């Protein structure tokens, strides 16, 4: 059985590993458009910052490991056409590769916001996007130019904020411009986002929210000027445009694949497209939301791994169902960690749910033990059923924020009620917790208000 | 309605707060045998170590807060008899207090192991037990004696290990003697315990396992000698006996209360004893185990809080059911954190379950990001149903061990299978996790072996 996979990032590699784990007689080939298979794209900010000195260390596995796992990598080969009837794929170099099963894992690509002047400017001008390892190399080359003192980051999503930190670490004066009136608007409520903005401010990053960028111009003597629709100008030696991604779907659409939520490829929970023997996974497909029980578009590395695994195992003959996501995510910005899972009020309201959200602040561990720090917790629950719908946490690094949100994600996975949070037998020792964890203390507030 | 509570520690205080939360017209009185209501007994090692300089900081709430919450504290008053028919309690000073509802929260007291010479020796001789604030004051007084250079800790449970750290922090040379052939034998498998023992060794603590203490003698010139049944002698200036606790039940038994698992007071899941209008909670009662679906005796502060709350709310007229425990616990020893939840092989086998336990080691976060440390994970699952039965984690402080075990505890609470661990939508960012968390990587090993 020949399994062909288009894409060598998280979803593609996991599909290959998943298929081989089911049946190691399957021939697995991957078309990898660049020369960086299985690279951790999430790690790019830490390479730019210098914390990960060697780019190759970002690889989850190196070429030898992938080969040993039975994956045949075709590096630098881009697929340009799929013929689902004939079961073959044509590459940019004109090769035609036949398959029994195909997994499309083409990922996403940066959104280009409608900014005057943006199309004409590129890395040589100091204007960058950041999605691939090649983008990364170009950005670092720019940063190594003499006289690089300041940067403007357009977009305050998690990549924008991680890059604000990375560029600050490299000694640049950083300005962040965000069109929404808060940072991380897609993930966090304003109350939580304010704590992140404060941490950026403490570290010398200028954050301007509510700024829609109108134009970028390059001065003749070097230097870039970004002008907002409010007319205000921001100058920098470098501009980074990180305003989100969109699914990379043209190849599959040209072959007749249907699209779903967010314009991403439509797949069922077995990760099958509408095309025969064609599966798809990762940032190019829509995602089953476990709470909404419908497809959404939330491109995340964790999801790409899980979907890839399901696609690969099913392509290999198993019958796996993707369990769905809650949109769980976490970001570290300087010394603060923010995390979220599940639905926020507006999302839940759109789904017809009546929600109550409460906020409480509780220490990560007993205050008497040195080093206790506050965690700001927001819990959103369904007023009617009492079910927990979502949670948001923010606090200092070291406060076990990431794994605390996972407690909520695990509960929501199982349909936990807010009341049941109080029943959870959670671990306690004074240096690491409280007899009633911060989550439980917040749950009690929710119940008192419900 | 008059609610009387015997005991002013975790369970007693929570019972009072729970009752008042239901109905603030209820008169709540607490008989507190000592003068330390609502003290965090779990914090004693950190007061001894000097990390919490003031003993009063160990109070979860101070007297004013308790008063404001509507709890009338009768400090230094010990109950000596309960008359369940007459609905009253007699105190040591001869007062008779009537009640409508009673909560017995008398807690536990140290086990005194059968060691020759132990009965005749006390704090003045440098031989201590450690359960109350008065014990703590006596121990600190001993430590402040001149010439105090070495200590022997008998018992390597979590208090023994925390105290080994505390005494080391005070500059003493510490020896730990444990009758089982590993530390933390009641909570951890030998493989995990070995990592704890190594951390103790790294910090200069001598740990001798498999040593049953036969006798303690005091030299005339000062100094204590502890002799094992193996004949080996260990000398120290101070001996701390911390070999576990037993439920403090005499008062209730004298009044006709029945006992259950571990000789603790028998209660139903509403925390009712067999006596009319008499509830009991905390370390003096047995505990419903959620996985075994039967009572066990696992005295822990978290459980005492939860049971106290249920007892208090039910005494006030609610209909609450105690959800049961998994025995989740965590201990920090120097720079290592060990945590566990659920059942271990032997416990599960005793319950007739066929288990598979696998061990794997995975980094707390992506290895390319600085500071990654290994977490040793053990997962125990039911071979027949695939259900997760238990988990044990050990790793460096900062690796989010405590809240990672809580992910497992939350899953087990809901009957998660090992396979479903892979479906959990857990948070990921390279500085704080992996696309497949350490727990998920271990789950995959389990599935490959099952």
Coordinates of N, CA and C in Angstrom, one line a residue, chain A residues 321-439:
Chain A
X321 N -11.6 8.0 15.2 CA -12.4 9.3 15.1 C -11.7 10.4 15.9
X322 N -11.6 11.5 15.3 CA -11.0 12.7 15.9 C -11.9 13.2 17.0
X323 N -11.4 13.3 18.2 CA -12.2 13.6 19.4 C -12.6 15.0 19.4
X324 N -12.0 15.9 18.7 CA -12.4 17.3 18.7 C -11.5 18.1 19.6
X325 N -11.6 19.4 19.4 CA -10.8 20.3 20.2 C -11.6 21.2 21.1
X326 N -10.9 21.8 22.0 CA -11.5 22.9 22.9 C -10.8 24.2 22.6
X327 N -9.8 24.2 21.7 CA -9.1 25.4 21.5 C -8.1 25.8 22.6
X328 N -7.7 24.7 23.3 CA -6.7 25.0 24.4 C -5.4 25.6 23.9
X329 N -5.0 26.6 24.6 CA -3.7 27.2 24.2 C -3.1 28.0 25.3
X330 N -1.8 28.1 25.2 CA -1.0 28.8 26.2 C 0.1 29.6 25.5
X331 N 0.4 30.8 26.1 CA 1.5 31.6 25.6 C 2.3 32.1 26.7
X332 N 3.6 32.1 26.5 CA 4.5 32.8 27.5 C 5.0 34.1 26.9
X333 N 4.8 35.2 27.6 CA 5.3 36.5 27.2 C 6.1 37.1 28.3
X334 N 7.4 37.1 28.1 CA 8.4 37.5 29.1 C 8.1 36.6 30.3
X335 N 7.7 37.1 31.5 CA 7.6 36.3 32.7 C 6.2 36.0 33.0
X336 N 5.3 36.2 32.0 CA 3.9 35.9 32.3 C 3.4 34.8 31.4
X337 N 2.5 34.0 31.9 CA 1.9 32.9 31.1 C 0.4 33.1 31.1
X338 N -0.2 33.1 29.9 CA -1.6 33.1 29.7 C -2.1 31.9 29.0
X339 N -3.2 31.4 29.5 CA -3.7 30.1 28.9 C -5.3 30.2 28.8
X340 N -5.8 29.4 27.9 CA -7.3 29.4 27.8 C -7.7 28.1 27.2
X341 N -8.9 27.7 27.5 CA -9.6 26.6 26.9 C -11.1 26.8 26.8
X342 N -11.7 26.1 25.8 CA -13.1 26.2 25.7 C -13.7 27.5 25.1
X343 N -14.9 27.8 25.5 CA -15.6 28.9 24.9 C -15.6 30.1 25.8
X344 N -15.6 31.3 25.1 CA -15.8 32.5 25.8 C -17.3 32.9 25.6
X345 N -17.6 34.0 26.4 CA -19.1 34.4 26.4 C -19.7 34.5 25.0
X346 N -18.9 35.3 24.2 CA -19.5 35.6 22.8 C -19.7 34.3 22.0
X347 N -18.7 33.5 22.1 CA -18.8 32.2 21.3 C -19.9 31.4 21.8
X348 N -20.0 31.3 23.1 CA -21.1 30.5 23.7 C -22.5 31.1 23.4
X349 N -22.5 32.4 23.4 CA -23.8 33.0 23.1 C -24.2 32.8 21.7
X350 N -23.2 32.8 20.8 CA -23.5 32.5 19.4 C -24.1 31.1 19.2
X351 N -23.7 30.2 20.1 CA -24.2 28.8 20.0 C -25.5 28.7 20.8
X352 N -26.0 29.8 21.3 CA -27.3 29.8 21.9 C -27.2 29.4 23.4
X353 N -26.1 29.5 24.0 CA -25.9 29.1 25.4 C -26.0 30.4 26.3
X354 N -26.5 30.2 27.4 CA -26.6 31.3 28.4 C -25.5 31.2 29.4
X355 N -24.5 32.1 29.4 CA -23.3 31.9 30.2 C -23.2 32.8 31.4
X356 N -22.5 32.4 32.3 CA -22.0 33.2 33.4 C -20.5 33.1 33.5
X357 N -19.8 34.2 33.5 CA -18.3 34.2 33.6 C -18.0 34.9 34.9
X358 N -17.2 34.3 35.7 CA -16.7 35.0 36.9 C -15.2 35.1 36.9
X359 N -14.6 36.0 37.6 CA -13.2 36.2 37.7 C -12.8 36.2 39.1
X360 N -11.7 35.5 39.4 CA -11.2 35.5 40.8 C -9.7 35.5 40.7
X361 N -9.1 35.9 41.8 CA -7.6 35.9 41.9 C -7.2 35.0 43.1
X362 N -6.4 34.1 42.9 CA -6.0 33.2 44.0 C -4.5 32.9 43.8
X363 N -3.8 32.7 44.9 CA -2.4 32.4 44.8 C -2.1 31.0 44.2
X364 N -1.0 30.9 43.6 CA -0.6 29.6 43.0 C -0.3 28.6 44.1
X365 N 0.2 29.0 45.2 CA 0.4 28.1 46.4 C 0.2 28.9 47.7
X366 N 0.2 28.3 48.8 CA 0.0 28.9 50.1 C 0.8 30.2 50.2
X367 N 0.2 31.3 50.6 CA 0.9 32.5 50.7 C 2.0 32.5 51.7
X368 N 1.9 31.7 52.7 CA 2.9 31.7 53.7 C 4.3 31.1 53.2
X369 N 4.2 30.3 52.2 CA 5.4 29.7 51.6 C 6.0 30.7 50.6
X370 N 7.3 30.9 50.7 CA 7.9 32.0 49.8 C 7.6 31.8 48.3
X371 N 7.4 32.9 47.6 CA 7.3 32.9 46.2 C 5.9 32.7 45.6
X372 N 4.9 32.8 46.5 CA 3.5 32.6 46.0 C 3.2 33.8 45.1
X373 N 2.5 33.5 44.0 CA 2.1 34.6 43.0 C 0.6 34.4 42.7
X374 N 0.0 35.5 42.4 CA -1.5 35.4 42.1 C -1.7 34.9 40.7
X375 N -2.8 34.1 40.6 CA -3.3 33.6 39.3 C -4.7 34.2 39.1
X376 N -4.9 34.9 38.0 CA -6.2 35.5 37.7 C -6.9 34.4 36.8
X377 N -8.0 34.0 37.4 CA -8.8 32.9 36.8 C -10.1 33.4 36.3
X378 N -10.5 33.1 35.1 CA -11.9 33.3 34.7 C -12.5 32.0 34.3
X379 N -13.7 31.7 34.8 CA -14.4 30.5 34.4 C -15.7 30.9 33.8
X380 N -16.0 30.3 32.7 CA -17.3 30.5 32.0 C -18.1 29.2 32.1
X381 N -19.3 29.3 32.6 CA -20.2 28.1 32.7 C -21.6 28.4 32.2
X382 N -22.2 27.3 31.9 CA -23.6 27.3 31.3 C -24.6 27.5 32.5
X383 N -25.3 28.6 32.5 CA -26.2 28.9 33.6 C -27.3 27.8 33.7
X384 N -27.7 27.3 32.6 CA -28.8 26.3 32.6 C -28.4 24.9 33.1
X385 N -27.3 24.4 32.6 CA -26.9 23.1 33.0 C -25.8 23.0 34.0
X386 N -25.2 24.2 34.3 CA -24.0 24.2 35.2 C -22.7 23.7 34.6
X387 N -22.7 23.3 33.4 CA -21.5 22.8 32.7 C -20.5 23.8 32.6
X388 N -19.2 23.4 32.8 CA -18.1 24.3 32.5 C -17.9 24.4 31.0
X389 N -17.8 25.6 30.5 CA -17.7 25.9 29.1 C -16.3 26.3 28.7
X390 N -15.6 27.0 29.7 CA -14.3 27.6 29.3 C -13.6 28.1 30.5
X391 N -12.3 28.3 30.4 CA -11.5 28.9 31.4 C -10.3 29.7 30.9
X392 N -9.9 30.7 31.6 CA -8.8 31.5 31.2 C -8.0 31.8 32.4
X393 N -6.7 31.6 32.3 CA -5.8 31.8 33.4 C -4.6 32.7 33.0
X394 N -4.2 33.5 33.9 CA -3.0 34.3 33.6 C -2.2 34.5 34.9
X395 N -0.9 34.4 34.9 CA -0.1 34.6 36.1 C 1.4 34.5 35.7
X396 N 2.2 34.4 36.7 CA 3.6 34.4 36.5 C 4.1 33.0 36.0
X397 N 5.1 33.1 35.2 CA 5.8 31.8 34.9 C 6.2 31.1 36.2
X398 N 6.0 29.8 36.2 CA 6.3 29.1 37.5 C 5.1 28.8 38.3
X399 N 4.0 29.4 37.9 CA 2.7 29.2 38.7 C 1.9 28.0 38.1
X400 N 2.5 27.2 37.3 CA 1.8 26.0 36.7 C 0.5 26.4 36.1
X401 N 0.6 27.5 35.3 CA -0.6 28.0 34.5 C -1.0 27.0 33.4
X402 N 0.1 26.5 32.7 CA -0.2 25.7 31.5 C -0.9 24.4 31.9
X403 N -0.4 23.7 33.0 CA -1.1 22.5 33.3 C -2.3 22.7 34.1
X404 N -2.5 23.9 34.7 CA -3.8 24.2 35.4 C -4.9 24.3 34.3
X405 N -4.6 24.9 33.2 CA -5.6 25.0 32.2 C -5.9 23.6 31.6
X406 N -5.0 22.8 31.7 CA -5.2 21.4 31.2 C -6.1 20.6 32.1
X407 N -6.1 21.0 33.4 CA -7.1 20.4 34.3 C -8.5 20.7 33.8
X408 N -8.7 22.0 33.5 CA -10.0 22.4 33.0 C -10.3 21.8 31.6
X409 N -9.3 21.7 30.8 CA -9.5 21.1 29.4 C -9.9 19.6 29.6
X410 N -9.3 18.9 30.6 CA -9.6 17.5 30.8 C -11.0 17.4 31.4
X411 N -11.4 18.3 32.3 CA -12.8 18.3 32.8 C -13.8 18.6 31.7
X412 N -13.5 19.6 30.9 CA -14.5 19.9 29.8 C -14.6 18.8 28.8
X413 N -13.5 18.1 28.5 CA -13.5 17.0 27.6 C -14.6 16.0 28.1
X414 N -14.7 15.9 29.4 CA -15.6 14.9 30.0 C -17.0 15.5 30.4
X415 N -17.2 16.8 30.1 CA -18.5 17.4 30.4 C -18.6 17.8 31.9
X416 N -17.6 18.2 32.5 CA -17.6 18.5 33.9 C -18.5 19.7 34.2
X417 N -19.1 19.7 35.3 CA -19.9 20.9 35.7 C -19.0 21.8 36.6
X418 N -19.3 23.0 36.8 CA -18.5 23.9 37.6 C -18.5 23.3 39.0
X419 N -19.7 22.9 39.5 CA -19.8 22.3 40.8 C -18.8 21.1 41.0
X420 N -18.7 20.3 40.0 CA -17.8 19.1 40.1 C -16.3 19.5 40.3
X421 N -16.0 20.7 39.9 CA -14.6 21.1 40.0 C -14.2 21.0 41.5
X422 N -15.2 21.3 42.4 CA -14.9 21.3 43.8 C -14.7 19.9 44.3
X423 N -15.2 18.9 43.5 CA -15.1 17.5 43.9 C -13.7 16.9 43.5
X424 N -13.0 17.6 42.6 CA -11.8 17.0 42.1 C -10.7 16.8 43.2
X425 N -10.1 15.6 43.2 CA -9.1 15.3 44.2 C -7.8 15.7 43.6
X426 N -7.5 17.0 43.8 CA -6.2 17.6 43.3 C -5.1 17.6 44.3
X427 N -3.9 17.6 43.8 CA -2.7 17.5 44.6 C -2.5 18.8 45.4
X428 N -2.0 18.6 46.6 CA -1.7 19.8 47.4 C -0.4 19.6 48.3
X429 N 0.5 20.5 48.2 CA 1.5 20.7 49.2 C 1.8 22.2 49.2
X430 N 2.0 22.8 50.4 CA 2.1 24.2 50.5 C 3.0 24.9 49.5
X431 N 4.1 24.3 49.1 CA 5.0 25.1 48.1 C 4.4 25.0 46.7
X432 N 3.3 24.2 46.4 CA 2.9 24.0 45.1 C 1.4 24.1 44.9
X433 N 0.6 24.4 46.0 CA -0.8 24.5 45.8 C -1.5 24.9 47.1
X434 N -2.8 24.8 47.0 CA -3.6 25.1 48.2 C -4.6 24.0 48.4
X435 N -5.1 23.8 49.6 CA -6.1 22.8 49.8 C -7.3 22.8 48.9
X436 N -7.7 24.1 48.6 CA -8.7 24.3 47.5 C -7.8 25.0 46.4
X437 N -7.6 24.4 45.3 CA -6.8 25.0 44.3 C -7.5 26.3 43.8
X438 N -6.7 27.2 43.2 CA -7.1 28.4 42.6 C -8.4 28.2 41.7
X439 N -8.4 27.1 41.0 CA -9.5 26.7 40.1 C -10.8 26.5 40.9

